[in-house]
Coordinates of C-alpha atoms in Angstrom, one line a residue:
X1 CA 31.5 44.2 16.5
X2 CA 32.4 40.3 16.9
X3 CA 30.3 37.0 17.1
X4 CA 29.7 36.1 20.3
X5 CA 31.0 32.7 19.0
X6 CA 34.6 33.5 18.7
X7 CA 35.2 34.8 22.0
X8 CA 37.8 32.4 22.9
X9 CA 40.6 33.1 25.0
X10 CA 43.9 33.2 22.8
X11 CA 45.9 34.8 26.0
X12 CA 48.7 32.0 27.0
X13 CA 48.0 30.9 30.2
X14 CA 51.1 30.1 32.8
X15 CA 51.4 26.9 31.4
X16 CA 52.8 28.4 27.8
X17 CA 54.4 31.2 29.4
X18 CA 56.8 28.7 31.2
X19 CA 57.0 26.6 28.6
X20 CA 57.8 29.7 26.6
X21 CA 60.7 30.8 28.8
X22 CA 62.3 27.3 29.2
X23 CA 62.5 27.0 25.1
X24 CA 64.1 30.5 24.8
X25 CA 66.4 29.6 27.3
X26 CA 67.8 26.8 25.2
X27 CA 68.0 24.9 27.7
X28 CA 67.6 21.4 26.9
X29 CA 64.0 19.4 26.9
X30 CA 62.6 16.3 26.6
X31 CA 59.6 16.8 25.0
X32 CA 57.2 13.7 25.5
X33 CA 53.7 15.3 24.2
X34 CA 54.8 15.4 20.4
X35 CA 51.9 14.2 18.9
X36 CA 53.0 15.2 15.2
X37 CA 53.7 12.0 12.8
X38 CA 55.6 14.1 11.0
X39 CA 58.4 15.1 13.4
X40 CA 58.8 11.8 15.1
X41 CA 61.0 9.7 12.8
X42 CA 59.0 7.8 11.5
X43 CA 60.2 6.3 8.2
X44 CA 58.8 8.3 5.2
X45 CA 57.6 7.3 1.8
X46 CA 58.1 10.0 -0.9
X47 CA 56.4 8.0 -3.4
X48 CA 52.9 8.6 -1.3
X49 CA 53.0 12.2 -2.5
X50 CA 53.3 11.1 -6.6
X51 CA 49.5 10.1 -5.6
X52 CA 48.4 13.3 -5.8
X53 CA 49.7 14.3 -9.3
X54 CA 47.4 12.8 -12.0
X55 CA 46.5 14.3 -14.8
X56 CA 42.5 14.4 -14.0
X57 CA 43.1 16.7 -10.8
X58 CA 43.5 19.3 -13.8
X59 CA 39.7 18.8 -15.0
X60 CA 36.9 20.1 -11.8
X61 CA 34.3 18.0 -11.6
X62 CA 32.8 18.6 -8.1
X63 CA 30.4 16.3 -6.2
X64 CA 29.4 17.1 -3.1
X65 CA 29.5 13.9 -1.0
X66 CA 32.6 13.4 -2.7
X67 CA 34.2 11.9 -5.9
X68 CA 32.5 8.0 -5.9
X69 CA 35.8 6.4 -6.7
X70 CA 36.7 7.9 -3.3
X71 CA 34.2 7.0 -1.4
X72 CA 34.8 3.5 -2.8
X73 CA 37.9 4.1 -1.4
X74 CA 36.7 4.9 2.3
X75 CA 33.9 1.6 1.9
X76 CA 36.5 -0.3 1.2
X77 CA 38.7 0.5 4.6
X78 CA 35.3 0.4 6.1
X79 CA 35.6 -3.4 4.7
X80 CA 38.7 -4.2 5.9
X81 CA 37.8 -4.0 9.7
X82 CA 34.5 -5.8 8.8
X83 CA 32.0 -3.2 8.0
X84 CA 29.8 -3.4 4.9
X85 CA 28.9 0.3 4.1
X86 CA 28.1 1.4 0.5
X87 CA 30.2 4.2 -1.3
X88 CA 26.6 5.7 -1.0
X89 CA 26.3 6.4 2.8
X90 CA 29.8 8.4 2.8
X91 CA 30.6 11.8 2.9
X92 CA 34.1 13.1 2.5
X93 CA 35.3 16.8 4.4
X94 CA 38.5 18.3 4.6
X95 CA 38.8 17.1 8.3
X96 CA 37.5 15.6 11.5
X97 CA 36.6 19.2 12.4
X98 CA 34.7 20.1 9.4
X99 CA 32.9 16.7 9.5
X100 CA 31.9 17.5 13.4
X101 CA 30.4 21.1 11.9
X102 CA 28.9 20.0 9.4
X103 CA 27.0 17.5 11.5
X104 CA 26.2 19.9 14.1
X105 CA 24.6 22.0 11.1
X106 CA 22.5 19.1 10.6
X107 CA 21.7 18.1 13.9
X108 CA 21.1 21.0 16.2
X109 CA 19.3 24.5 16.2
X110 CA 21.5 27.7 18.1
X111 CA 21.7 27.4 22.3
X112 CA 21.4 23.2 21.5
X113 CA 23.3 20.4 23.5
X114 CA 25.6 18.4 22.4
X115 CA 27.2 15.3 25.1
X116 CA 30.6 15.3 25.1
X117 CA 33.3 12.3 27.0
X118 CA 35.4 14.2 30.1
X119 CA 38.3 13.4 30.0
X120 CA 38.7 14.0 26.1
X121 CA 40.7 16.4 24.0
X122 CA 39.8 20.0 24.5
X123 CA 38.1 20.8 21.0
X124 CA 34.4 20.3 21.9
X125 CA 34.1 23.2 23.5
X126 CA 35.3 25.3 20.8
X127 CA 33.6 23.4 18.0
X128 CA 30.6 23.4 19.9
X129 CA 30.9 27.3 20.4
X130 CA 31.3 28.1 17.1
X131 CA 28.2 26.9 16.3
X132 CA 26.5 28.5 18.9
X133 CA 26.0 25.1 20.9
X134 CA 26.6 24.2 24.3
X135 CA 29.0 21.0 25.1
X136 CA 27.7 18.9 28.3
X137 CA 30.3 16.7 29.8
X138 CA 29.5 12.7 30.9
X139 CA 32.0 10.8 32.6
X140 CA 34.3 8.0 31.6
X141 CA 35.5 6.5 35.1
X142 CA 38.9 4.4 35.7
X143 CA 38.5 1.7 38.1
X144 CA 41.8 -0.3 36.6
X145 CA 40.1 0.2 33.1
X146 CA 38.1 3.0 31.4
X147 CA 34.3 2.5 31.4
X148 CA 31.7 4.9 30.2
X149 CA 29.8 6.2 33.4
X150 CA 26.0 5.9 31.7
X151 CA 24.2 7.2 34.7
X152 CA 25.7 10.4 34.0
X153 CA 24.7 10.4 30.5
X154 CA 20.9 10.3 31.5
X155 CA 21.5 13.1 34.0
X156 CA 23.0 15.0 31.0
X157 CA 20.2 14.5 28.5
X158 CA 17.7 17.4 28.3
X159 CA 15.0 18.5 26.0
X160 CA 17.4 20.5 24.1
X161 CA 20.0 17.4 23.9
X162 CA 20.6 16.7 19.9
X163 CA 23.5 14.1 20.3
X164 CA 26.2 12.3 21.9
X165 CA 29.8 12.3 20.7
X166 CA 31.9 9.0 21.8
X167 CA 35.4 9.4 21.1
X168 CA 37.2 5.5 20.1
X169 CA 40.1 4.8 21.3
X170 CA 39.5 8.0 23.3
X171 CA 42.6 10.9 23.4
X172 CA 43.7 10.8 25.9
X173 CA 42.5 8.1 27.8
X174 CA 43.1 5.2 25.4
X175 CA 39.6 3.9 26.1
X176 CA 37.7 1.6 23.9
X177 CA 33.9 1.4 23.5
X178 CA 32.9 -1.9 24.7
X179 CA 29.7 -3.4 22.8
X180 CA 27.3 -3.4 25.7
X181 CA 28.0 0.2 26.2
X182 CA 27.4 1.1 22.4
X183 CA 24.2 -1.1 22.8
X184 CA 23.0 1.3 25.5
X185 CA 23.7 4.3 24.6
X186 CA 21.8 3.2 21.2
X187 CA 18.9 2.8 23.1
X188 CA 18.6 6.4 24.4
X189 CA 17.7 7.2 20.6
X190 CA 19.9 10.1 20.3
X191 CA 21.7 10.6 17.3
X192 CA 26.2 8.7 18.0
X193 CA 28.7 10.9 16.7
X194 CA 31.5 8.2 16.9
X195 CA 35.1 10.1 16.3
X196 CA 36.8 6.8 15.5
X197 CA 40.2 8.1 13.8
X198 CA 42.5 6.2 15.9
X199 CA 40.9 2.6 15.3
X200 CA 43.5 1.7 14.0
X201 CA 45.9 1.8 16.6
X202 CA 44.3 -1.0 19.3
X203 CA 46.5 -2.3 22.0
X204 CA 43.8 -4.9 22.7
X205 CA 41.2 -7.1 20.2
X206 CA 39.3 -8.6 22.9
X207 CA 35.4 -8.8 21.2
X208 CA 34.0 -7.2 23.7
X209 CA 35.3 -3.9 22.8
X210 CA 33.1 -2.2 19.9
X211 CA 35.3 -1.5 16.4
X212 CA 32.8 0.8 14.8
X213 CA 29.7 2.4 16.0
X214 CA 27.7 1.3 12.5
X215 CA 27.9 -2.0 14.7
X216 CA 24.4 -1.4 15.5
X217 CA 21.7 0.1 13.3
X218 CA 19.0 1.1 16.1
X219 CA 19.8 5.3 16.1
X220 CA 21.2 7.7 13.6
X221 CA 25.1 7.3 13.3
X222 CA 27.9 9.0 12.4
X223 CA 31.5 7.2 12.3
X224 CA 34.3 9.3 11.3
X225 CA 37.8 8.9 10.3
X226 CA 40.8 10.3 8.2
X227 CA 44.0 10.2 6.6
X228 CA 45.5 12.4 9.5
X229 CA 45.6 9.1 12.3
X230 CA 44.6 6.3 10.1
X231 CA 47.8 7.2 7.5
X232 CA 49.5 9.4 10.1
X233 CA 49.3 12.2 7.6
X234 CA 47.9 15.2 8.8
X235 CA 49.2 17.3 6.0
X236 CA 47.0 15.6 3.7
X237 CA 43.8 17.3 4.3
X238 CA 40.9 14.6 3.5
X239 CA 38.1 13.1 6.4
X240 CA 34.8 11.1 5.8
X241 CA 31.6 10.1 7.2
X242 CA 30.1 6.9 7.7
X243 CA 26.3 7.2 8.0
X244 CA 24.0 4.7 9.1
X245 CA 21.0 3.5 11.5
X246 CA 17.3 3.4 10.3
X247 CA 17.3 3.6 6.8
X248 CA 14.6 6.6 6.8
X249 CA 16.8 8.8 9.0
X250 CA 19.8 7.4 7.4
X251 CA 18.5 8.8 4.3
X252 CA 17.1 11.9 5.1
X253 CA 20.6 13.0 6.9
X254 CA 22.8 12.3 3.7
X255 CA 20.3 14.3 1.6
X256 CA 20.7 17.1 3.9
X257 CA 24.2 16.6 4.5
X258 CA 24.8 16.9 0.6
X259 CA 23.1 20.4 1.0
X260 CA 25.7 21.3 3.4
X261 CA 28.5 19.6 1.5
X262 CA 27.7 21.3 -1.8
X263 CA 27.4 24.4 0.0
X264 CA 31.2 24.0 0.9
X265 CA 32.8 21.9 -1.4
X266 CA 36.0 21.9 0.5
X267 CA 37.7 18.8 -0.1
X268 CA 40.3 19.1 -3.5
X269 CA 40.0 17.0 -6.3
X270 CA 43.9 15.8 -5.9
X271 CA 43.4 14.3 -2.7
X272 CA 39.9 12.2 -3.8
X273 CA 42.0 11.1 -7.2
X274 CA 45.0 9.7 -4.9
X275 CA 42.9 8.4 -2.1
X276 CA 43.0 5.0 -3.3
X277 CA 46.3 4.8 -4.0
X278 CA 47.2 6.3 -0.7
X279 CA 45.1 4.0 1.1
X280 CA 46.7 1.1 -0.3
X281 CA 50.6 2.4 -0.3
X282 CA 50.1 3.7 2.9
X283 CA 49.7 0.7 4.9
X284 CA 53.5 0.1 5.9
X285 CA 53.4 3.8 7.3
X286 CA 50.4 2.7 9.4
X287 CA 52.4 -0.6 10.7
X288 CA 55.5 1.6 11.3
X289 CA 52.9 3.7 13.9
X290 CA 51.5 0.8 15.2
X291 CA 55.1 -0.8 16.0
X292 CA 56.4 2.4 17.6
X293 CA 53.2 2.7 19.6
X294 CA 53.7 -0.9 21.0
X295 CA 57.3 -0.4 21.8
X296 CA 56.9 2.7 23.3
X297 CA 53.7 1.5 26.1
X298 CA 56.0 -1.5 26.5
X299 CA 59.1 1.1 27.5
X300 CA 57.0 2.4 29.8
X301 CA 55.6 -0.5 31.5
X302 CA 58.8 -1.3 31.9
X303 CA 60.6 1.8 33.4
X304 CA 57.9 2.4 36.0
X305 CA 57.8 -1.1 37.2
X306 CA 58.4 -0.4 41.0
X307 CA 58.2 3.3 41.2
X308 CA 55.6 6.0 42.3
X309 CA 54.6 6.3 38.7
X310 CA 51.9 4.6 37.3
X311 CA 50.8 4.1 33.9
X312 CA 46.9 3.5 33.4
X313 CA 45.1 0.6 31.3
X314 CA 44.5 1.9 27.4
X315 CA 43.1 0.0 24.6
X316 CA 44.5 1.9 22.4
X317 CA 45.7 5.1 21.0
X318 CA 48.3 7.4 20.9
X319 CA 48.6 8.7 24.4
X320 CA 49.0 7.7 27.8
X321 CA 48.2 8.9 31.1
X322 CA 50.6 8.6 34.3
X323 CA 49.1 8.9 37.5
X324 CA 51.2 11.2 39.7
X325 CA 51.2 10.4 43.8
X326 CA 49.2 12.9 45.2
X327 CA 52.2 14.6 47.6
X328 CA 51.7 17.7 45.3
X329 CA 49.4 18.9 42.9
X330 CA 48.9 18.3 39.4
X331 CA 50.3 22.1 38.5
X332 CA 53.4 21.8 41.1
X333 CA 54.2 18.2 39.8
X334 CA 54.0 19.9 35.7
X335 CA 55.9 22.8 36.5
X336 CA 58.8 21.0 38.5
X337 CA 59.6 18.3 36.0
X338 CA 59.0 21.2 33.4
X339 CA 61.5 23.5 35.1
X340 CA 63.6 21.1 37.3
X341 CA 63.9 18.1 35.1
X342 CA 63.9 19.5 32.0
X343 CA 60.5 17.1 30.5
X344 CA 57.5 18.3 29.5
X345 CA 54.5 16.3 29.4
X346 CA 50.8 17.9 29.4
X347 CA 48.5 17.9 32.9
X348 CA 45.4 16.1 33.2
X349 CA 43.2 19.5 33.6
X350 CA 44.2 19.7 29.9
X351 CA 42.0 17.2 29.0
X352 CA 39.8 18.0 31.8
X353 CA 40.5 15.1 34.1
X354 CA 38.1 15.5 37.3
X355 CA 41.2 14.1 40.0
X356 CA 45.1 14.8 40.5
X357 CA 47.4 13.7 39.3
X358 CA 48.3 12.9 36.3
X359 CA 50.5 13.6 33.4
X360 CA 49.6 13.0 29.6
X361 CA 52.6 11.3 27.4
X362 CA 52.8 10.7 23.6
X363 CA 53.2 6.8 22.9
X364 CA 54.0 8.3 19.0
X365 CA 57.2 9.9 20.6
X366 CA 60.7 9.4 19.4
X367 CA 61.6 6.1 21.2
X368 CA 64.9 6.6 23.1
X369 CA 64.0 10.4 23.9
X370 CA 60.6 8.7 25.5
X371 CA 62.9 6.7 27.4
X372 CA 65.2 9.4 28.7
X373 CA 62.1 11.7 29.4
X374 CA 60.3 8.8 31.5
X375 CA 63.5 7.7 33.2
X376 CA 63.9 11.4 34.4
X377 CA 60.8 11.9 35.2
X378 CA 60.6 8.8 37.6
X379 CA 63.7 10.1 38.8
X380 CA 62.8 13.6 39.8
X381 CA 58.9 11.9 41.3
X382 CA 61.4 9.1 43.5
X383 CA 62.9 11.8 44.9

């Protein structure tokens, strides 16, 4: 009776169960995976929301790309990290997700490839799914820093390859595209999906990492971003779509995309009408997630100075991975400081990590419970 595409496990696996158990217990738990700007303290501006109540929102006046004084809006964040892209090579969506779909619409015909980063956050596979696509992992390898393993991008590619997703800074690796890699994977002349929503939030501005994949104009592009990282408002529904490379393909993709779009129409007139002002009030709310993320990776350099914790090299981002010593597994090492010590942090097979072990922290966490959580769990690993 149901699409192939939605059959997607929703059973809890032991993880959750645990998890489950240890929350109805009420016992205590440090929770150092919070990933939600909205439940971390961070100071909150009430004014942001008297954005969204103008007048106009009351008139519907739909425009598929989106409203132009909005997309003036997006070309003009585009400026501020020095990219020149006109209002006219934008497409607004209601999210990151929708602006993934409606790309793969454009890109790809049913039981088509799509290259996806491993380790990354575990959506491809179920955005790829539900558009009948398969995701194909390539590497990104740590050897003291991140770096995009190219070699097994070429082994990936197929005939029924459409395009490669880059993910930058990377969740949850905190990886950065560097320049030379952007220049190479142009060169395989595969349409870049570049999922650039926590740009922003850069622990290092070395020039040799890449800011935006529009860098380069050699292949079909896609750069996407949104109010839910580069604001931290997730509750503010409102993505876009930076399109460029050759100007014929560039052209060709935003008339089809404002097929799709029109088809849709998904993203509400309030939001477009307050983007501008949001964009522009919203900056101390962005520095206030920028300082937090700074203090916290500093915490934690600090507390695992001279232990058997170790956090890895990110560029940037809102996570961080610690590697584990391998005297146990991934699972026993989750479940004991789960259980034992009373701190949840998420496993690397979450994010699909090929080695053990590690375990995933939020940098956006609530400082001094990110320091009690990492100070017990270095306690409990010492032991």
């Amino acid at each position: 009776m149901f699409s192939s595409r939605t059959n997607l496990s929703t059973e809890p696996n032991e993880f959750s169960r645990r998890l489950n158990a240890i929350r109805a217990s009420g016992r205590e738990l440090l929770d150092l995976t919070c990933s939600n700007p909205t439940r971390v303290g961070l100071p909150e501006d009430p004014q942001l929301l008297a954005e969204l109540s103008s007048p106009s929102a009351l008139r519907y006046d739909p425009c598929a790309l989106g409203l132009l004084d909005a997309r003036r809006a997006v070309a003009a964040e585009f400026a501020r990290t020095g990219t020149s892209l006109a209002p006219d090579s934008i497409l607004l969506t209601a999210s990151t997700s929708e602006a993934y779909a409606f790309l793969f619409k454009l890109l790809t015909e049913p039981g088509d490839e799509i290259l996806v980063p491993r380790p990354s956050y575990p959506l491809f596979e179920h955005l790829t799914q539900l558009e009948s696509l398969v995701s194909v992992p390539y590497e990104l390898r740590y050897d003291g820093s991140w770096y995009l393993d190219l070699d097994s991008i070429q082994r990936a590619i197929t005939a029924r390859t459409k395009a490669i997703v880059v993910v930058s800074p990377n969740n949850p690796t905190g990886s950065c595209l560097r320049r030379k890699e952007l220049t190479r994977l142009a060169s395989l002349g595969l349409p870049l999906i570049s999922d650039e929503v926590f740009a922003d939030y850069r622990f290092d501005d070395s020039s040799a990492l890449m800011r935006t994949a529009l860098e380069q104009s050699e292949t079909l592009t896609f750069a996407l971003g949104g109010l839910s990282k580069s604001l931290a408002l997730p509750q503010l529904k409102l993505a876009w779509i930076g399109v460029g490379g050759p100007e014929t393909l560039r052209r060709a993709a935003l008339e089809r995309l404002d097929l799709i779009a029109d088809t849709y129409l998904s993203v509400s007139t309030p939001i477009q009408l307050a983007l501008a002002g949001l964009l522009r009030r919203g900056t101390a709310r962005r520095q206030a997630v920028q300082v937090r993320l700074a203090y916290n990776l500093a915490q934690a350099k600090e507390v695992t100075r001279d232990t058997a914790v170790t956090p890895l090299q990110v560029d940037g981002g809102w996570t961080l991975p610690l590697r584990l010593p391998r005297t146990r597994s991934e699972e026993s090492w989750v479940y004991l400081l789960l259980e034992q010590a009373g701190v949840l942090v998420q496993p690397g097979w979450f994010f699909d990590f090929r080695e053990e072990a590690f375990a995933i922290v939020s940098l956006l966490s609530e400082p001094s419970q990110f320091r009690r959580g990492l100070e017990r769990l270095i306690e409990r690993v010492d032991d």
